[in-house]
Tab-separated table of C-alpha atoms in Angstrom:
chain	number	residue	atom	x	y	z
A	1196	MET	CA	13.168	33.169	-3.723
A	1197	TYR	CA	15.267	32.049	-0.380
A	1198	ALA	CA	14.330	28.810	0.907
A	1199	PRO	CA	12.202	29.674	3.591
A	1200	GLU	CA	9.904	31.742	1.291
A	1201	ARG	CA	9.874	28.587	-0.867
A	1202	GLN	CA	9.090	26.221	1.919
A	1203	GLN	CA	5.918	28.615	3.122
A	1204	GLU	CA	4.668	28.456	-0.438
A	1205	ILE	CA	5.114	24.683	-0.859
A	1206	LEU	CA	3.166	24.098	2.726
A	1207	ARG	CA	0.561	26.608	0.754
A	1208	LEU	CA	0.187	24.921	-1.967
A	1209	ALA	CA	-0.268	21.226	0.002
A	1210	ARG	CA	-2.679	22.459	2.444
A	1211	ASP	CA	-5.000	24.111	-0.740
A	1212	GLY	CA	-4.529	21.008	-3.047
A	1213	GLY	CA	-4.058	18.128	-0.397
A	1214	ARG	CA	-0.950	16.864	-1.730
A	1215	VAL	CA	2.240	18.124	-3.597
A	1216	ASP	CA	4.870	16.100	-5.819
A	1217	VAL	CA	8.406	16.794	-6.214
A	1218	LEU	CA	8.535	16.930	-9.876
A	1219	SER	CA	5.955	19.672	-10.192
A	1220	LEU	CA	7.377	21.616	-7.527
A	1221	ALA	CA	10.613	21.521	-9.061
A	1222	GLU	CA	9.215	23.075	-12.189
A	1223	VAL	CA	6.986	25.417	-10.416
A	1224	PHE	CA	10.054	26.962	-8.480
A	1225	GLN	CA	12.607	26.285	-11.215
A	1226	VAL	CA	14.725	24.545	-8.996
A	1227	THR	CA	16.010	21.002	-8.662
A	1228	ALA	CA	14.012	17.974	-7.981
A	1229	GLU	CA	16.880	17.369	-4.653
A	1230	THR	CA	16.439	20.945	-3.639
A	1231	ILE	CA	12.549	20.231	-3.332
A	1232	ARG	CA	13.321	16.920	-1.764
A	1233	ARG	CA	15.154	19.053	0.953
A	1234	ASP	CA	12.270	21.756	1.376
A	1235	LEU	CA	9.948	18.737	2.201
A	1236	LYS	CA	12.168	16.971	4.336
A	1237	ALA	CA	12.308	20.393	6.567
A	1238	LEU	CA	9.184	20.708	6.526
A	1239	ASP	CA	8.401	17.113	7.769
A	1240	ARG	CA	10.600	17.429	10.549
A	1241	ALA	CA	8.920	20.320	11.628
A	1242	GLY	CA	5.410	18.869	11.606
A	1243	LEU	CA	3.886	20.698	8.768
A	1244	VAL	CA	3.730	17.918	6.269
A	1245	ARG	CA	4.389	14.544	5.863
A	1246	ARG	CA	6.400	12.751	3.447
A	1247	VAL	CA	4.905	10.131	1.153
A	1248	HIS	CA	6.485	8.565	-2.379
A	1249	GLY	CA	7.164	11.378	-4.756
A	1250	GLY	CA	6.063	14.316	-2.625
A	1251	ALA	CA	4.182	15.418	0.475
A	1252	ILE	CA	0.480	16.209	2.140
A	1253	PRO	CA	-0.268	18.407	4.978
A	1254	ALA	CA	0.466	17.121	8.596
A	1255	GLY	CA	-2.707	15.854	9.926
A	1256	ARG	CA	-4.214	14.534	6.436
A	1257	LEU	CA	-4.140	10.699	7.646
A	1258	ASP	CA	-7.226	9.958	5.382
A	1259	PHE	CA	-5.750	11.410	2.177
A	1260	GLU	CA	-5.669	8.374	-0.369
A	1261	PRO	CA	-4.696	8.520	-4.004
A	1262	ASP	CA	-6.908	7.364	-6.659
A	1263	LEU	CA	-6.239	3.843	-8.178
A	1264	SER	CA	-4.453	5.137	-11.333
A	1265	GLU	CA	-1.977	6.970	-9.366
A	1266	ARG	CA	-1.343	4.069	-7.108
A	1267	GLU	CA	-0.805	1.946	-10.017
A	1268	SER	CA	1.907	4.250	-11.353
A	1269	THR	CA	3.784	4.868	-8.310
A	1270	ALA	CA	6.681	2.353	-7.636
A	1271	ALA	CA	5.989	0.427	-10.693
A	1272	ASP	CA	9.469	-1.160	-10.962
A	1273	GLU	CA	9.267	-1.986	-7.124
A	1274	LYS	CA	5.877	-3.514	-7.314
A	1275	ASP	CA	6.823	-5.863	-10.406
A	1276	ARG	CA	9.846	-7.455	-8.049
A	1277	ILE	CA	7.600	-7.635	-5.121
A	1278	ALA	CA	4.883	-9.456	-7.333
A	1279	LYS	CA	7.481	-11.680	-8.462
A	1280	ALA	CA	8.830	-12.696	-5.500
A	1281	ALA	CA	5.217	-13.081	-3.999
A	1282	LEU	CA	4.779	-15.882	-6.726
A	1283	ALA	CA	6.929	-18.199	-4.356
A	1284	GLU	CA	4.333	-18.103	-1.670
A	1285	LEU	CA	1.420	-19.596	-3.460
A	1286	PRO	CA	0.252	-22.696	-2.254
A	1287	VAL	CA	0.172	-25.734	-4.520
A	1288	ASP	CA	-3.541	-26.423	-5.090
A	1289	GLY	CA	-4.702	-24.283	-2.093
A	1290	THR	CA	-6.605	-21.238	-1.526
A	1291	VAL	CA	-5.359	-17.870	-1.464
A	1292	ILE	CA	-7.131	-14.447	-0.343
A	1293	LEU	CA	-6.111	-11.555	-2.557
A	1294	ASP	CA	-6.485	-8.034	-0.894
A	1295	ALA	CA	-7.195	-4.930	-2.662
A	1296	GLY	CA	-4.174	-3.539	-4.017
A	1297	THR	CA	-1.898	-2.696	-6.506
A	1298	THR	CA	1.069	-4.625	-5.883
A	1299	VAL	CA	-1.282	-7.414	-5.002
A	1300	ALA	CA	-3.208	-7.045	-8.272
A	1301	ARG	CA	0.190	-7.381	-10.073
A	1302	LEU	CA	0.928	-10.595	-8.263
A	1303	ALA	CA	-2.696	-11.768	-9.650
A	1304	ALA	CA	-1.656	-10.943	-13.242
A	1305	ALA	CA	1.830	-12.414	-13.057
A	1306	ILE	CA	0.104	-16.054	-11.498
A	1307	PRO	CA	1.066	-18.707	-14.299
A	1308	LEU	CA	-1.431	-20.321	-16.432
A	1309	GLU	CA	-0.547	-23.554	-15.095
A	1310	THR	CA	-1.112	-22.905	-11.479
A	1311	THR	CA	-4.254	-24.583	-9.763
A	1312	LEU	CA	-5.729	-22.346	-6.844
A	1313	THR	CA	-8.909	-21.521	-5.256
A	1314	ALA	CA	-8.752	-17.762	-5.223
A	1315	VAL	CA	-10.991	-15.399	-3.111
A	1316	THR	CA	-10.728	-11.487	-3.874
A	1317	HIS	CA	-13.032	-8.350	-2.911
A	1318	SER	CA	-11.238	-6.398	-5.537
A	1319	LEU	CA	-13.129	-5.818	-8.687
A	1320	PRO	CA	-9.627	-5.156	-10.548
A	1321	ILE	CA	-8.222	-8.187	-9.245
A	1322	ALA	CA	-11.327	-10.424	-9.993
A	1323	ALA	CA	-11.529	-8.705	-13.591
A	1324	ARG	CA	-7.616	-9.827	-14.188
A	1325	LEU	CA	-8.390	-13.599	-13.027
A	1326	ALA	CA	-11.736	-14.392	-14.359
A	1327	ASP	CA	-10.350	-16.277	-17.373
A	1328	HIS	CA	-7.620	-17.794	-15.590
A	1329	PRO	CA	-7.951	-21.599	-16.567
A	1330	GLY	CA	-6.647	-23.056	-13.438
A	1331	LEU	CA	-8.387	-20.970	-10.852
A	1332	GLN	CA	-11.585	-21.348	-8.687
A	1333	LEU	CA	-12.068	-17.591	-8.684
A	1334	HIS	CA	-14.870	-16.478	-5.470
A	1335	LEU	CA	-15.590	-12.389	-5.839
A	1336	VAL	CA	-16.414	-11.313	-2.457
A	1337	GLY	CA	-19.353	-8.993	-2.721
A	1338	GLY	CA	-20.638	-5.596	-0.612
A	1339	ARG	CA	-20.245	-1.715	-1.144
A	1340	VAL	CA	-17.828	-1.259	-3.616
A	1341	ARG	CA	-15.706	1.961	-3.091
A	1342	ASN	CA	-15.056	3.804	-5.736
A	1343	ARG	CA	-11.684	5.097	-4.639
A	1344	THR	CA	-10.176	1.432	-4.854
A	1345	ARG	CA	-13.199	-0.695	-6.590
A	1346	ALA	CA	-13.122	-2.652	-3.656
A	1347	ALA	CA	-16.062	-4.538	-1.931
A	1348	VAL	CA	-16.686	-3.537	2.059
A	1349	ASP	CA	-19.109	-3.531	4.645
A	1350	ALA	CA	-21.664	-6.195	6.267
A	1351	TRP	CA	-21.693	-8.801	3.099
A	1352	ALA	CA	-17.798	-8.636	2.738
A	1353	LEU	CA	-17.162	-8.996	6.606
A	1354	ARG	CA	-19.786	-12.090	6.603
A	1355	ALA	CA	-18.178	-14.036	3.550
A	1356	TYR	CA	-14.421	-13.576	5.263
A	1357	GLY	CA	-15.691	-14.479	8.425
A	1358	GLU	CA	-16.919	-17.700	6.743
A	1359	ILE	CA	-13.989	-19.184	5.096
A	1360	ARG	CA	-10.289	-20.458	5.937
A	1361	ALA	CA	-7.267	-20.111	3.352
A	1362	ASP	CA	-3.787	-21.085	3.108
A	1363	VAL	CA	-2.548	-17.636	2.378
A	1364	ALA	CA	-3.960	-14.062	2.487
A	1365	PHE	CA	-1.738	-11.489	0.182
A	1366	VAL	CA	-2.531	-8.267	2.073
A	1367	ALA	CA	-1.757	-4.364	1.124
A	1368	ALA	CA	-1.430	-1.838	3.432
A	1369	ASN	CA	-0.761	2.011	2.666
A	1370	GLY	CA	1.557	2.305	5.639
A	1371	PHE	CA	3.431	-0.081	7.671
A	1372	SER	CA	5.663	0.282	10.982
A	1373	ALA	CA	6.882	-1.901	14.004
A	1374	GLU	CA	5.317	0.996	15.877
A	1375	HIS	CA	2.181	1.850	14.114
A	1376	GLY	CA	1.628	-1.400	12.591
A	1377	LEU	CA	-0.694	-1.850	9.281
A	1378	THR	CA	-3.139	1.025	8.394
A	1379	THR	CA	-4.973	2.228	5.538
A	1380	PRO	CA	-7.079	5.586	4.821
A	1381	ASP	CA	-10.713	4.118	4.858
A	1382	LEU	CA	-12.175	2.582	8.093
A	1383	ALA	CA	-14.691	0.232	6.002
A	1384	GLU	CA	-11.701	-0.581	4.001
A	1385	ALA	CA	-9.394	-1.752	7.321
A	1386	ALA	CA	-12.469	-3.833	8.408
A	1387	VAL	CA	-12.420	-5.926	5.408
A	1388	LYS	CA	-8.627	-6.078	5.447
A	1389	ARG	CA	-8.512	-7.312	9.077
A	1390	ALA	CA	-10.962	-9.982	8.287
A	1391	ALA	CA	-9.107	-11.290	5.787
A	1392	VAL	CA	-6.054	-11.477	7.818
A	1393	ALA	CA	-8.087	-13.461	10.325
A	1394	ALA	CA	-9.388	-15.732	7.431
A	1395	ALA	CA	-6.056	-17.106	6.282
A	1396	ARG	CA	-3.605	-19.253	8.081
A	1397	ARG	CA	-0.641	-17.269	6.963
A	1398	VAL	CA	-0.232	-13.751	6.033
A	1399	VAL	CA	2.109	-12.239	3.345
A	1400	LEU	CA	2.228	-8.427	3.245
A	1401	LEU	CA	3.241	-7.215	-0.256
A	1402	ALA	CA	4.204	-3.662	0.304
A	1403	ASP	CA	7.022	-1.205	-1.499
A	1404	SER	CA	9.401	0.546	0.881
A	1405	ALA	CA	7.992	3.794	0.514
A	1406	LYS	CA	5.242	2.694	2.715
A	1407	HIS	CA	7.508	2.133	5.773
A	1408	GLY	CA	7.110	4.225	8.169
A	1409	GLN	CA	3.895	6.037	6.852
A	1410	GLU	CA	0.690	6.200	9.149
A	1411	HIS	CA	-2.913	6.254	8.048
A	1412	PHE	CA	-6.249	6.655	9.716
A	1413	ALA	CA	-7.742	3.141	10.060
A	1414	ARG	CA	-5.310	0.499	11.611
A	1415	PHE	CA	-5.922	-3.010	10.765
A	1416	GLY	CA	-3.604	-4.891	12.573
A	1417	ASP	CA	0.026	-5.387	13.929
A	1418	LEU	CA	3.484	-6.030	11.996
A	1419	SER	CA	3.362	-9.516	14.222
A	1420	ASP	CA	0.023	-10.423	12.802
A	1421	VAL	CA	2.205	-10.512	9.281
A	1422	ASP	CA	4.370	-13.764	8.549
A	1423	LEU	CA	6.295	-12.862	6.016
A	1424	LEU	CA	6.837	-8.833	4.330
A	1425	ILE	CA	7.987	-8.831	0.706
A	1426	THR	CA	9.052	-5.140	-0.262
A	1427	ASP	CA	11.873	-3.630	-2.245
A	1428	SER	CA	15.567	-2.925	-1.574
A	1429	GLY	CA	14.856	0.810	-0.321
A	1430	LEU	CA	13.826	-0.651	2.917
A	1431	SER	CA	17.174	-0.524	4.801
A	1432	PRO	CA	18.878	-3.887	6.278
A	1433	GLU	CA	18.315	-2.142	9.688
A	1434	ASP	CA	14.924	-1.523	9.175
A	1435	ALA	CA	14.338	-5.060	8.107
A	1436	ALA	CA	16.037	-6.094	10.968
A	1437	VAL	CA	13.697	-4.438	13.511
A	1438	ILE	CA	10.965	-5.881	11.814
A	1439	GLU	CA	12.225	-9.593	11.845
A	1440	ARG	CA	13.066	-8.725	15.584
A	1441	GLY	CA	9.389	-8.588	16.199
A	1442	GLY	CA	8.644	-12.127	14.391
A	1443	THR	CA	8.193	-11.207	10.775
A	1444	GLU	CA	10.276	-12.450	8.036
A	1445	VAL	CA	11.229	-9.800	5.337
A	1446	VAL	CA	12.107	-10.612	1.973
A	1447	ARG	CA	13.884	-7.554	0.037
A	1448	ALA	CA	13.207	-8.010	-3.558
């Protein structure tokens, strides 16, 4: 099969299934993963697909959102390094907001038992991880729970964040860039993230480098709203410098 024929079939699979992944395509077409990555790069340049970590989605699918189990297994090593680096940003005897997100959840799981904090979250998985932590005062924000992310959204959640002021908010995003800011696929979730950012004196974004340059349907802030970005070494020094020129400190873990 010639490359244009293979790329046309990849595009059909992406449109039919909502996304494609490199390893599965390599097996289907009996070619190397690097060949598939070149195909996806060509389709991306043509504006037919958008690259995402490990694969691609059809162009125009800015509302695409992988389920929680898939996101938890994506970039696991990078997320662990980011979470470890984020521990240094925990305020002593302070108050933190923990946004819904798999990297933020890894931070929650890594908080040492001797840590004393007041923690606020609208994420059911994060609340479950912290419920037995001896040093934390845990506050769970309520609202309608989205099945996709197990996060509370809508009026109750927005009202709760409007009534507090925290030292640090650890936030997550599906995409971030200097040009398009902070984005996520769902409008209701974006509204809660925006409220969480507004409720904190300091904002720390935890996001792996594969999310850099990604753009999704719902925008909830600018990178200038973020005091510190903790990402992995996959973000190039040049891209980090661009972000820092906008006023956001960058740590590449």
